[in-house]
Coordinates of C-alpha atoms in Angstrom, one line a residue:
X401 CA 2.0 2.6 -54.4
X402 CA 5.0 4.9 -55.6
X403 CA 8.2 6.1 -55.1
X404 CA 10.5 9.0 -54.4
X405 CA 10.4 11.5 -57.3
X406 CA 13.8 14.2 -57.0
X407 CA 13.7 16.7 -54.3
X408 CA 12.9 20.3 -55.6
X409 CA 16.2 21.2 -53.6
X410 CA 17.1 24.9 -52.5
X411 CA 19.4 27.3 -54.8
X412 CA 22.8 26.7 -55.0
X413 CA 24.6 28.4 -52.4
X414 CA 25.9 31.3 -54.3
X415 CA 22.8 32.5 -55.4
X416 CA 20.6 31.9 -52.2
X417 CA 18.8 34.7 -51.0
X418 CA 20.0 36.7 -47.6
X419 CA 17.6 35.1 -45.4
X420 CA 18.6 31.7 -46.6
X421 CA 22.1 32.5 -46.2
X422 CA 20.9 33.5 -42.4
X423 CA 19.3 30.3 -41.6
X424 CA 22.2 28.2 -42.7
X425 CA 24.7 30.1 -41.0
X426 CA 22.3 29.9 -37.8
X427 CA 22.1 26.3 -38.5
X428 CA 25.9 25.6 -38.7
X429 CA 26.2 27.3 -35.7
X430 CA 23.4 25.6 -33.7
X431 CA 24.9 22.4 -35.1
X432 CA 28.3 23.1 -33.6
X433 CA 27.0 24.4 -30.8
X434 CA 24.8 21.3 -29.8
X435 CA 27.5 18.5 -31.1
X436 CA 29.9 19.9 -28.4
X437 CA 27.6 20.1 -25.8
X438 CA 26.5 16.7 -26.0
X439 CA 30.1 15.2 -26.7
X440 CA 30.8 17.0 -23.4
X441 CA 28.1 14.6 -22.1
X442 CA 29.7 11.4 -23.5
X443 CA 30.5 9.1 -21.1
X444 CA 33.9 7.3 -21.0
X445 CA 32.9 4.0 -22.7
X446 CA 31.3 5.8 -25.6
X447 CA 27.9 6.1 -24.7
X448 CA 25.1 8.8 -22.7
X449 CA 23.5 8.1 -20.0
X450 CA 19.9 9.1 -21.0
X451 CA 18.4 10.7 -17.7
X452 CA 14.6 9.9 -17.2
X453 CA 12.5 12.3 -14.9
X454 CA 12.0 11.2 -11.4
X455 CA 8.5 10.0 -10.8
X456 CA 6.0 10.6 -7.8
X457 CA 4.4 7.4 -8.8
X458 CA 7.2 5.1 -9.0
X459 CA 9.2 6.6 -6.1
X460 CA 5.6 5.9 -3.7
X461 CA 5.5 2.7 -5.2
X462 CA 9.5 2.1 -4.1
X463 CA 8.8 3.5 -0.8
X464 CA 6.2 1.1 -0.1
X465 CA 8.1 -1.8 -1.3
X466 CA 10.8 -0.9 1.1
X467 CA 8.9 -0.2 4.1
X468 CA 7.5 -3.6 4.0
X469 CA 10.4 -5.7 3.1
X470 CA 12.9 -4.2 4.9
X471 CA 12.1 -0.6 7.0
X472 CA 15.3 -0.5 9.2
X473 CA 17.2 -1.5 6.3
X474 CA 16.3 1.0 4.0
X475 CA 15.5 3.4 6.4
X476 CA 17.8 6.1 4.5
X477 CA 16.3 5.6 0.9
X478 CA 12.5 5.4 2.7
X479 CA 13.3 8.7 4.1
X480 CA 15.1 10.4 0.7
X481 CA 11.8 9.5 -0.7
X482 CA 9.5 10.9 1.5
X483 CA 11.3 14.1 1.6
X484 CA 11.1 14.2 -2.0
X485 CA 7.2 13.2 -2.1
X486 CA 6.7 15.9 0.8
X487 CA 8.4 18.8 -1.5
X488 CA 6.6 17.9 -4.7
X489 CA 3.2 18.2 -3.8
X490 CA 1.4 20.4 -6.0
X491 CA -0.5 23.7 -5.1
X492 CA -3.7 21.6 -5.8
X493 CA -2.7 19.1 -3.4
X494 CA -2.0 16.4 -5.4
X495 CA 1.2 14.7 -7.9
X496 CA 2.0 14.3 -11.1
X497 CA 3.6 12.0 -13.1
X498 CA 6.9 14.7 -12.9
X499 CA 7.6 17.0 -10.7
X500 CA 5.9 20.5 -11.8
X501 CA 3.3 18.9 -14.0
X502 CA -0.1 18.8 -13.9
X503 CA -1.6 16.0 -10.8
X504 CA -3.2 12.6 -12.1
X505 CA -5.1 10.2 -10.2
X506 CA -2.3 7.5 -10.3
X507 CA 0.1 9.6 -9.0
X508 CA -1.9 11.2 -6.2
X509 CA -3.7 8.1 -5.0
X510 CA -0.3 6.1 -5.1
X511 CA 1.4 9.2 -3.1
X512 CA -1.1 9.5 -0.4
X513 CA -0.9 5.6 0.1
X514 CA 2.8 5.7 0.6
X515 CA 3.1 8.8 2.9
X516 CA -0.1 7.4 4.9
X517 CA 1.6 4.3 5.2
X518 CA 5.2 5.5 6.4
X519 CA 4.9 8.8 7.7
X520 CA 1.0 9.1 8.8
X521 CA 1.7 12.0 11.7
X522 CA 4.7 13.5 9.7
X523 CA 2.8 14.1 6.5
X524 CA -1.0 14.5 7.9
X525 CA -1.4 17.6 6.5
X526 CA -0.1 16.5 3.1
X527 CA -2.3 13.3 2.9
X528 CA -5.1 15.2 3.8
X529 CA -4.8 17.7 1.1
X530 CA -3.9 14.6 -1.3
X531 CA -7.2 12.9 -0.4
X532 CA -9.2 16.0 -0.8
X533 CA -7.5 16.1 -4.5
X534 CA -8.3 12.1 -4.6
X535 CA -12.2 13.4 -4.1
X536 CA -11.9 15.7 -6.7
X537 CA -11.1 13.4 -9.5
X538 CA -14.1 11.1 -8.0
X539 CA -13.1 9.4 -5.3
X540 CA -12.8 6.0 -4.8
X541 CA -15.7 5.7 -7.8
X542 CA -12.9 7.0 -10.0
X543 CA -10.0 4.7 -8.5
X544 CA -12.3 1.4 -9.5
X545 CA -12.7 2.7 -13.0
X546 CA -9.8 1.8 -15.4
X547 CA -10.8 4.5 -17.9
X548 CA -10.1 7.3 -15.2
X549 CA -7.4 5.6 -12.9
X550 CA -5.2 3.4 -15.3
X551 CA -3.4 1.5 -12.2
X552 CA -6.7 0.9 -10.4
X553 CA -5.4 -2.9 -9.1
X554 CA -2.2 -1.3 -7.7
X555 CA -3.9 2.4 -6.6
X556 CA -7.0 0.4 -4.7
X557 CA -4.7 -2.3 -3.2
X558 CA -1.9 0.5 -1.6
X559 CA -4.9 2.9 -0.3
X560 CA -6.4 -0.5 1.2
X561 CA -2.6 -1.5 2.7
X562 CA -2.6 2.0 4.2
X563 CA -6.3 1.7 5.8
X564 CA -7.7 4.4 4.1
X565 CA -10.3 2.9 2.0
X566 CA -11.7 -0.8 2.3
X567 CA -10.7 -4.0 0.3
X568 CA -14.3 -4.6 -1.0
X569 CA -14.3 -5.3 -4.8
X570 CA -10.4 -5.3 -5.1
X571 CA -9.6 -7.0 -8.1
X572 CA -7.0 -9.4 -7.8
X573 CA -4.3 -11.2 -9.7
X574 CA -5.1 -15.0 -10.6
X575 CA -1.7 -16.8 -10.0
X576 CA -3.5 -19.3 -12.9
X577 CA -1.6 -17.1 -15.1
X578 CA 1.2 -18.8 -14.7
X579 CA -0.2 -21.9 -16.0
X580 CA -1.1 -20.2 -19.4
X581 CA 0.7 -22.2 -22.3
X582 CA 3.8 -20.2 -23.1
X583 CA 2.6 -18.6 -26.3
X584 CA -0.3 -16.8 -24.3
X585 CA 2.2 -16.0 -21.5
X586 CA 4.3 -14.2 -23.3
X587 CA 1.8 -12.0 -24.3
X588 CA 1.8 -10.1 -20.8
X589 CA 5.3 -8.8 -22.0
X590 CA 6.5 -6.8 -19.4
X591 CA 3.3 -6.7 -17.1
X592 CA 4.2 -10.2 -16.3
X593 CA 6.6 -10.0 -13.5
X594 CA 4.1 -7.7 -11.4
X595 CA 1.3 -10.3 -12.5
X596 CA 3.4 -13.7 -11.1
X597 CA 4.4 -11.5 -7.8
X598 CA 0.7 -10.5 -7.2
X599 CA -0.6 -13.9 -8.1
X600 CA 1.8 -15.4 -5.4
X601 CA 0.2 -12.7 -3.1
X602 CA -3.2 -13.6 -3.8
X603 CA -2.8 -17.3 -3.5
X604 CA -1.9 -17.1 0.2
X605 CA -5.4 -16.0 1.0
X606 CA -8.1 -18.6 2.3
X607 CA -9.3 -20.8 -0.3
X608 CA -11.7 -23.5 -1.2
X609 CA -10.6 -27.1 -2.4
X610 CA -10.2 -26.6 -6.3
X611 CA -8.6 -23.1 -5.6
X612 CA -5.8 -24.6 -3.3
X613 CA -4.8 -27.0 -6.0
X614 CA -4.8 -24.6 -9.0
X615 CA -2.5 -22.4 -6.3
X616 CA -0.4 -25.4 -5.5
X617 CA 0.1 -26.5 -9.4
X618 CA 0.6 -22.5 -10.1
X619 CA 3.1 -21.1 -7.8
X620 CA 6.4 -23.1 -8.9
X621 CA 5.5 -22.1 -12.3
X622 CA 5.3 -18.2 -11.2
X623 CA 8.4 -18.6 -9.1
X624 CA 10.6 -20.0 -11.6
X625 CA 9.2 -17.5 -14.1
X626 CA 10.7 -14.9 -11.6
X627 CA 14.2 -16.7 -10.9
X628 CA 14.5 -17.1 -14.3
X629 CA 14.6 -13.4 -15.0
X630 CA 16.7 -12.5 -12.2
X631 CA 19.1 -14.9 -13.9
X632 CA 18.9 -12.7 -16.8
X633 CA 19.3 -9.4 -15.6
X634 CA 22.5 -10.5 -13.5
X635 CA 23.6 -9.3 -10.1
X636 CA 22.9 -5.7 -11.0
X637 CA 20.1 -5.5 -12.9
X638 CA 16.2 -5.0 -11.8
X639 CA 12.9 -6.4 -13.3
X640 CA 12.0 -5.2 -16.5
X641 CA 15.2 -2.7 -15.7
X642 CA 12.6 -0.6 -13.7
X643 CA 12.3 0.1 -10.3
X644 CA 8.6 0.4 -10.3
X645 CA 8.2 -3.0 -11.4
X646 CA 10.5 -4.6 -8.8
X647 CA 8.9 -2.8 -6.3
X648 CA 5.7 -4.5 -7.3
X649 CA 7.4 -7.5 -7.3
X650 CA 9.0 -7.0 -3.8
X651 CA 5.5 -6.1 -2.5
X652 CA 3.7 -9.1 -4.0
X653 CA 6.9 -11.6 -2.8
X654 CA 7.4 -9.8 0.7
X655 CA 3.3 -10.2 1.3
X656 CA 3.5 -13.7 0.1
X657 CA 6.1 -14.9 2.0
X658 CA 8.4 -16.1 -0.8
X659 CA 11.8 -15.9 -2.2
X660 CA 13.1 -13.2 0.1
X661 CA 16.6 -13.7 -2.0
X662 CA 14.8 -12.1 -4.7
X663 CA 13.4 -9.2 -2.5
X664 CA 17.2 -8.6 -1.3
X665 CA 17.9 -8.5 -4.8
X666 CA 15.7 -5.9 -5.6
X667 CA 16.3 -3.9 -2.6
X668 CA 19.9 -3.7 -3.5
X669 CA 18.6 -2.6 -7.2
X670 CA 16.8 0.6 -5.6
X671 CA 19.7 1.7 -3.7
X672 CA 21.7 1.7 -7.4
X673 CA 18.9 3.4 -8.8
X674 CA 17.7 6.3 -6.2
X675 CA 18.7 9.7 -8.1
X676 CA 19.9 12.7 -6.5
X677 CA 16.5 14.1 -6.2
X678 CA 16.1 11.3 -3.5
X679 CA 13.4 9.8 -6.0
X680 CA 13.3 6.8 -8.6
X681 CA 11.8 7.1 -11.9
X682 CA 9.9 4.5 -13.7
X683 CA 12.6 2.9 -15.6
X684 CA 16.2 3.2 -15.4
X685 CA 17.7 5.5 -17.8
X686 CA 17.6 4.9 -21.4
X687 CA 21.2 4.8 -22.3
X688 CA 20.4 2.9 -25.6
X689 CA 17.9 5.2 -26.7
X690 CA 19.9 8.1 -26.1
X691 CA 23.4 6.4 -27.7
X692 CA 21.3 5.5 -30.5
X693 CA 19.5 8.8 -30.9
X694 CA 22.6 10.9 -30.8
X695 CA 25.0 8.6 -32.7
X696 CA 22.3 9.2 -35.8
X697 CA 22.4 13.1 -35.2
X698 CA 26.3 13.0 -35.0
X699 CA 26.3 11.0 -38.4
X700 CA 23.9 13.3 -40.3
X701 CA 25.7 16.4 -38.7
X702 CA 28.9 15.2 -40.5
X703 CA 30.8 13.7 -37.4
X704 CA 30.3 10.0 -38.4
X705 CA 34.0 9.8 -39.0
X706 CA 35.0 11.3 -35.4
X707 CA 36.6 8.7 -33.4
X708 CA 34.0 9.5 -30.1
X709 CA 31.1 8.8 -32.5
X710 CA 32.8 5.4 -33.5
X711 CA 33.6 4.9 -29.9
X712 CA 29.5 5.2 -29.5
X713 CA 29.0 2.4 -32.2
X714 CA 31.3 0.3 -30.4
X715 CA 29.4 0.7 -27.4
X716 CA 26.0 0.2 -29.4
X717 CA 27.7 -3.2 -30.5
X718 CA 28.3 -4.1 -27.1
X719 CA 25.0 -3.7 -25.7
X720 CA 23.1 -6.2 -28.2
X721 CA 21.6 -8.9 -26.8
X722 CA 23.3 -12.6 -28.2
X723 CA 20.7 -14.7 -26.0
X724 CA 17.2 -15.7 -26.7
X725 CA 14.7 -14.1 -25.0
X726 CA 12.2 -16.8 -23.8
X727 CA 9.7 -14.4 -21.8
X728 CA 8.9 -12.6 -24.7
X729 CA 9.5 -15.3 -27.4
X730 CA 12.4 -12.7 -28.8
X731 CA 15.0 -14.4 -30.5
X732 CA 18.9 -13.4 -30.4
X733 CA 20.1 -10.2 -31.6
X734 CA 17.8 -7.5 -30.3
X735 CA 18.8 -4.8 -28.0
X736 CA 17.2 -3.6 -24.8
X737 CA 16.9 0.2 -23.5
X738 CA 19.4 0.1 -20.7
X739 CA 22.0 -2.5 -19.1
X740 CA 22.3 -5.1 -17.8
X741 CA 18.3 -6.2 -18.2
X742 CA 16.4 -3.8 -20.5
X743 CA 14.3 -6.3 -22.5
X744 CA 14.8 -6.8 -26.1
X745 CA 12.3 -4.6 -28.2
X746 CA 11.6 -3.5 -31.5
X747 CA 12.4 -0.1 -30.9
X748 CA 15.9 -0.2 -29.5
X749 CA 16.5 -2.7 -32.0
X750 CA 15.3 -1.0 -35.0
X751 CA 17.3 2.3 -33.8
X752 CA 20.5 0.7 -33.0
X753 CA 20.8 -1.2 -36.3
X754 CA 19.8 2.5 -37.9
X755 CA 23.3 3.9 -36.1
X756 CA 25.0 0.8 -37.3
X757 CA 24.0 1.4 -40.7
X758 CA 24.6 5.0 -40.8
X759 CA 28.3 4.3 -39.7
X760 CA 28.7 2.3 -43.0
X761 CA 27.9 -0.9 -42.0
X762 CA 25.0 -3.4 -44.0
X763 CA 23.7 -6.8 -43.5
X764 CA 26.9 -8.3 -44.4
X765 CA 27.8 -6.8 -40.8
X766 CA 26.6 -9.9 -38.5
X767 CA 25.8 -7.9 -35.7
X768 CA 23.5 -5.9 -38.5
X769 CA 22.1 -9.1 -39.9
X770 CA 21.3 -10.5 -36.5
X771 CA 19.3 -7.4 -35.5
X772 CA 18.0 -7.1 -39.1
X773 CA 16.8 -11.1 -38.6
X774 CA 15.3 -10.1 -35.5
X775 CA 13.2 -7.5 -36.7
X776 CA 12.2 -9.8 -39.3
X777 CA 11.2 -12.2 -37.1
X778 CA 9.1 -10.3 -35.1
X779 CA 7.2 -8.4 -37.7
X780 CA 3.1 -8.9 -36.8
X781 CA 1.0 -10.8 -38.7
X782 CA -0.5 -7.6 -40.3
X783 CA 2.9 -6.2 -41.3
X784 CA 3.7 -3.4 -38.2
X785 CA 5.9 -4.0 -35.3
X786 CA 4.9 -4.1 -31.4
X787 CA 7.2 -3.4 -28.9
X788 CA 8.2 -6.9 -27.2
X789 CA 6.2 -9.7 -28.6
X790 CA 5.3 -10.6 -31.9
X791 CA 1.3 -10.5 -32.5
X792 CA -0.5 -13.1 -34.2
X793 CA -3.8 -13.7 -35.3
X794 CA -4.8 -15.5 -32.2
X795 CA -4.2 -14.2 -28.4
X796 CA -4.2 -10.5 -30.2
X797 CA -5.5 -8.9 -26.9
X798 CA -3.2 -8.0 -24.1
X799 CA -3.7 -10.3 -21.1
X800 CA -2.5 -7.3 -19.0
X801 CA -6.0 -7.0 -18.5
X802 CA -5.0 -8.9 -15.3
X803 CA -3.9 -5.8 -14.1
X804 CA -6.2 -3.0 -15.2
X805 CA -9.4 -5.3 -14.8
X806 CA -10.6 -4.9 -18.9
X807 CA -9.2 -6.3 -21.7
X808 CA -10.6 -3.6 -23.8
X809 CA -8.8 -0.6 -22.3
X810 CA -7.0 1.3 -24.8
X811 CA -4.3 2.1 -22.3
X812 CA -2.2 -1.0 -22.3
X813 CA 1.0 -0.8 -24.3
X814 CA 0.8 -4.1 -26.2
X815 CA 0.2 -4.2 -29.8
X816 CA 1.1 -2.6 -33.0
X817 CA 2.9 1.0 -32.7
X818 CA 3.3 2.9 -35.7
X819 CA 6.7 4.6 -33.8
X820 CA 8.1 1.1 -33.4
X821 CA 6.9 -0.2 -37.1
X822 CA 8.5 3.2 -38.3
X823 CA 12.1 2.3 -36.5
X824 CA 12.0 -1.1 -37.9
X825 CA 11.3 -0.2 -41.7
X826 CA 14.0 2.3 -41.6
X827 CA 16.5 -0.1 -40.2
X828 CA 15.9 -2.7 -43.0
X829 CA 15.8 -0.3 -45.6
X830 CA 18.6 1.6 -44.4
X831 CA 20.8 -1.5 -43.5
X832 CA 19.8 -3.3 -46.8
X833 CA 18.1 -5.7 -45.5
X834 CA 15.2 -5.4 -47.5
X835 CA 15.2 -3.3 -50.8
X836 CA 12.5 -1.2 -52.3
X837 CA 9.5 -3.3 -53.0
X838 CA 10.4 -6.2 -50.5
X839 CA 7.0 -7.9 -49.6
X840 CA 7.4 -7.4 -46.3
X841 CA 8.2 -3.5 -46.6
X842 CA 4.9 -3.5 -49.1
X843 CA 3.3 -5.4 -45.9
X844 CA 4.3 -2.8 -43.6
X845 CA 3.2 -0.4 -45.6
X846 CA -0.4 -1.3 -46.0
X847 CA -0.3 -1.5 -42.2
X848 CA 0.3 2.1 -41.9
X849 CA -2.0 3.1 -44.5
X850 CA -4.7 0.8 -42.9
X851 CA -4.2 3.1 -39.3
X852 CA -3.8 6.2 -40.9
X853 CA -6.7 8.3 -40.0
X854 CA -9.4 9.9 -42.1
X855 CA -7.7 13.3 -41.3
X856 CA -4.1 11.9 -42.5
X857 CA -2.6 11.6 -38.6
X858 CA -1.2 8.4 -37.1
X859 CA -1.8 7.2 -33.4
X860 CA 1.1 5.5 -31.5
X861 CA 1.6 4.3 -28.1
X862 CA 4.6 4.9 -27.1
X863 CA 4.1 8.8 -27.1
X864 CA 1.4 10.8 -26.3
X865 CA -0.4 12.7 -29.4
X866 CA -0.4 12.1 -33.0
X867 CA 2.6 14.1 -34.1
X868 CA 5.1 11.5 -33.2
X869 CA 3.5 8.4 -35.3
X870 CA 2.8 11.1 -38.2
X871 CA 6.1 12.1 -38.6
X872 CA 8.0 9.1 -37.5
X873 CA 6.0 7.4 -40.2
X874 CA 7.0 9.8 -43.0
X875 CA 10.7 9.9 -42.1
X876 CA 10.5 5.7 -42.3
X877 CA 8.5 6.2 -45.8
X878 CA 11.0 8.4 -47.2
X879 CA 14.1 6.2 -45.7
X880 CA 12.8 3.3 -47.8
X881 CA 11.8 5.2 -51.1
X882 CA 7.9 5.5 -50.4
X883 CA 8.1 9.2 -49.3
X884 CA 5.6 10.6 -51.9
X885 CA 3.1 8.0 -51.7
X886 CA -0.4 8.7 -50.8
X887 CA 0.0 7.8 -46.8
X888 CA 3.0 10.3 -47.0
X889 CA 1.0 13.0 -48.8
X890 CA -1.5 12.7 -46.1
X891 CA 0.4 13.0 -43.3
X892 CA 2.4 16.0 -44.6
X893 CA -1.2 17.8 -44.7
X894 CA -2.0 16.8 -41.6
X895 CA 1.6 18.2 -40.2
X896 CA 0.6 21.5 -42.0
X897 CA -2.6 21.9 -40.7
X898 CA -1.3 21.2 -36.7
X899 CA 1.6 23.1 -36.7
X900 CA 1.1 25.8 -34.0
X901 CA 1.9 29.9 -34.6
X902 CA 5.2 29.5 -33.1
X903 CA 6.4 27.2 -35.9
X904 CA 6.5 23.8 -33.4
X905 CA 4.5 21.1 -32.8
X906 CA 3.0 19.7 -29.5
X907 CA -0.1 18.1 -28.7
X908 CA -2.9 18.3 -31.1
X909 CA -4.9 19.7 -32.3
X910 CA -3.0 22.9 -32.6
X911 CA -2.5 25.3 -31.2
X912 CA -4.0 23.8 -28.1
X913 CA -0.4 22.1 -26.9
X914 CA 2.3 23.6 -26.6
X915 CA 5.3 22.9 -28.7
X916 CA 7.8 20.3 -27.4
X917 CA 11.3 19.8 -28.7
X918 CA 10.5 15.8 -29.5
X919 CA 7.2 16.4 -31.2
X920 CA 8.6 19.1 -33.1
X921 CA 11.8 17.3 -34.3
X922 CA 9.8 14.4 -35.1
X923 CA 7.6 16.3 -37.5
X924 CA 10.4 18.3 -39.1
X925 CA 12.0 15.0 -39.7
X926 CA 8.6 13.5 -41.2
X927 CA 8.5 16.3 -43.7
X928 CA 12.2 15.9 -44.8
X929 CA 11.5 12.2 -45.4
X930 CA 8.0 13.0 -47.5
X931 CA 10.5 15.3 -49.7
X932 CA 9.0 18.8 -48.9
X933 CA 11.0 21.6 -50.5
X934 CA 13.0 22.8 -47.8
X935 CA 12.6 26.4 -48.5
X936 CA 8.6 25.5 -47.8
X937 CA 7.4 27.9 -44.9
X938 CA 6.4 24.8 -43.0
X939 CA 9.9 23.4 -42.6
X940 CA 11.6 26.5 -42.6
X941 CA 9.5 27.8 -39.2
X942 CA 10.0 24.2 -37.8
X943 CA 13.8 24.1 -37.8
X944 CA 13.8 28.0 -37.0
X945 CA 11.7 26.9 -33.8
X946 CA 14.4 24.0 -32.8
X947 CA 17.2 26.7 -33.6
X948 CA 15.8 29.3 -31.2
X949 CA 14.6 26.8 -28.3
X950 CA 17.7 25.7 -27.2
X951 CA 18.7 26.4 -23.5
X952 CA 21.7 28.0 -22.2
X953 CA 24.1 24.9 -22.8
X954 CA 22.5 24.6 -26.5
X955 CA 20.3 21.8 -25.7
X956 CA 16.7 21.3 -25.6
X957 CA 14.2 20.6 -22.6
X958 CA 12.6 17.6 -22.4
X959 CA 8.7 17.4 -22.2
X960 CA 6.6 14.8 -20.8
X961 CA 5.9 12.9 -23.8
X962 CA 7.0 9.5 -23.4
X963 CA 4.7 7.0 -22.3
X964 CA 5.8 4.0 -20.0
X965 CA 3.0 2.2 -18.9
X966 CA -0.7 2.3 -18.6
X967 CA -0.6 6.4 -19.0
X968 CA 2.3 6.6 -16.9
X969 CA 4.3 9.6 -18.7
X970 CA 8.0 10.6 -18.3
X971 CA 10.1 12.8 -19.7
X972 CA 13.9 11.9 -21.5
X973 CA 16.9 14.7 -21.8
X974 CA 18.2 12.7 -25.0
X975 CA 14.9 11.7 -26.9
X976 CA 14.4 15.6 -26.8
X977 CA 18.4 16.1 -27.7
X978 CA 18.8 13.1 -30.0
X979 CA 15.7 13.8 -32.1
X980 CA 16.0 17.6 -32.5
X981 CA 19.9 17.2 -33.2
X982 CA 18.9 14.8 -36.2
X983 CA 16.0 17.1 -37.3
X984 CA 18.7 19.9 -37.8
X985 CA 21.1 18.0 -39.1
X986 CA 19.0 16.2 -41.6
X987 CA 17.4 19.6 -42.6
X988 CA 20.9 21.0 -42.9
X989 CA 21.6 18.0 -45.2
X990 CA 18.8 18.7 -48.0
X991 CA 19.0 22.7 -47.3
X992 CA 22.4 22.5 -48.8
X993 CA 22.1 19.8 -51.3

């Protein structure tokens, strides 16, 4: 393992060629316009909203939940949800994970089920067209196959509930998961609330003597789990801070005839989280992500002392969780993605520590110390980081198979992630929690090396494609003095080979996927971290793409690159804006060094 050599910097400003001077001037202008635009969007408390895209699958799930639990009290919300689904049907008859995106089996089948339950006459034509699209995907054979329908249990159940298919061979969630030892139960992570509620629902069906005994033992444990989460999230939160997960809980409890108080809690949450379009996103807006991303970008843009940026830092401090999160085994000191009840995780905790470090705080600061300790305690046995729960040598598979039917499915999000690991490494290095050569950073580097593909690319779980994983790892290696290591060199080569002709990056292999702001920004950040010469055409073209692809408000259009759960995708405005701002600001730093 080697450390960074001095960068081959650009020529001094006074001798820079005209083209370089033009690039610098365009950078200055773009950063001034973009930071002004983002300050205009800052909320009065110092944070940014972090808006997620409306989701047809989530909206269908919520509409079904309200229809089952309280059709009269939720009539206005149900009507708005139905109207959204009707007007967003694609020309091919299906629905995707966002408006005007490619239709998916998950989105189409869930929406068909919701309309068949709530508006069978009014939406008869839309249901017919949607079911034809389901059949084009492979029909019920595809629905029952987790490799083709990642939400197989939910989709099959809702279609059966709507009377569209038989419930034969329907997979049921076993209530006995509530009796698992705590270390195993925690590995279900954010699938657990759905699993508990649907286990309660399954327990209501007729069973033999042994099954009844198991149900009697497990039922209070499952209810205890759900009640504890409600107490954690407070009066305004939802399960996993997600309308979709909360809808699953409502459906399970309603059909199990259990805990109407928790059902009412979730119905209140649906009313609070409906979007102006009349839809729901897969999860509540990512305000912590947004504030972290933008704050770091502002710091690199030279605005770290601006009172508005300092106010954002204060908000980030206030979002830290000071209690242990017993449901995943996470210690105190972490950050979630939203308030009041986003689950503490490695990505948000790492990004918050990076932002605080960028504001001048190090591990002598108690909050930075707690955040760094959180990350160190959550490092996996192999040197990586997962999102919510630490992975040990035992129980390294995700018991979410209870929801998808196959433990081997790669579509679950539990387990090590390159982006999460990169954010943790950057946080530990930039905060001073781990100095160069620290064994824990060495261990992380070895994990990056072990998962790097033969071609140099690195996969990840929480964004689509390999650009995000590869760029994030390179950025992190640069942050801790490892930008010229073997992993970094190979990653740079991969990014060079996968740059699109227009200068940006997108879904690989290039040029098959159109360039996106998120992936282009992550690639540029990675190349900077690997100390690529700022005048190298690969960096110049990447930076130029970001400058030239801003919208009329000097910001970037988000793309469908975020992965929520089991292949459900989302757009997040400030993942695009925050990362692109960071990329241009850090590029200007190295260009003018």
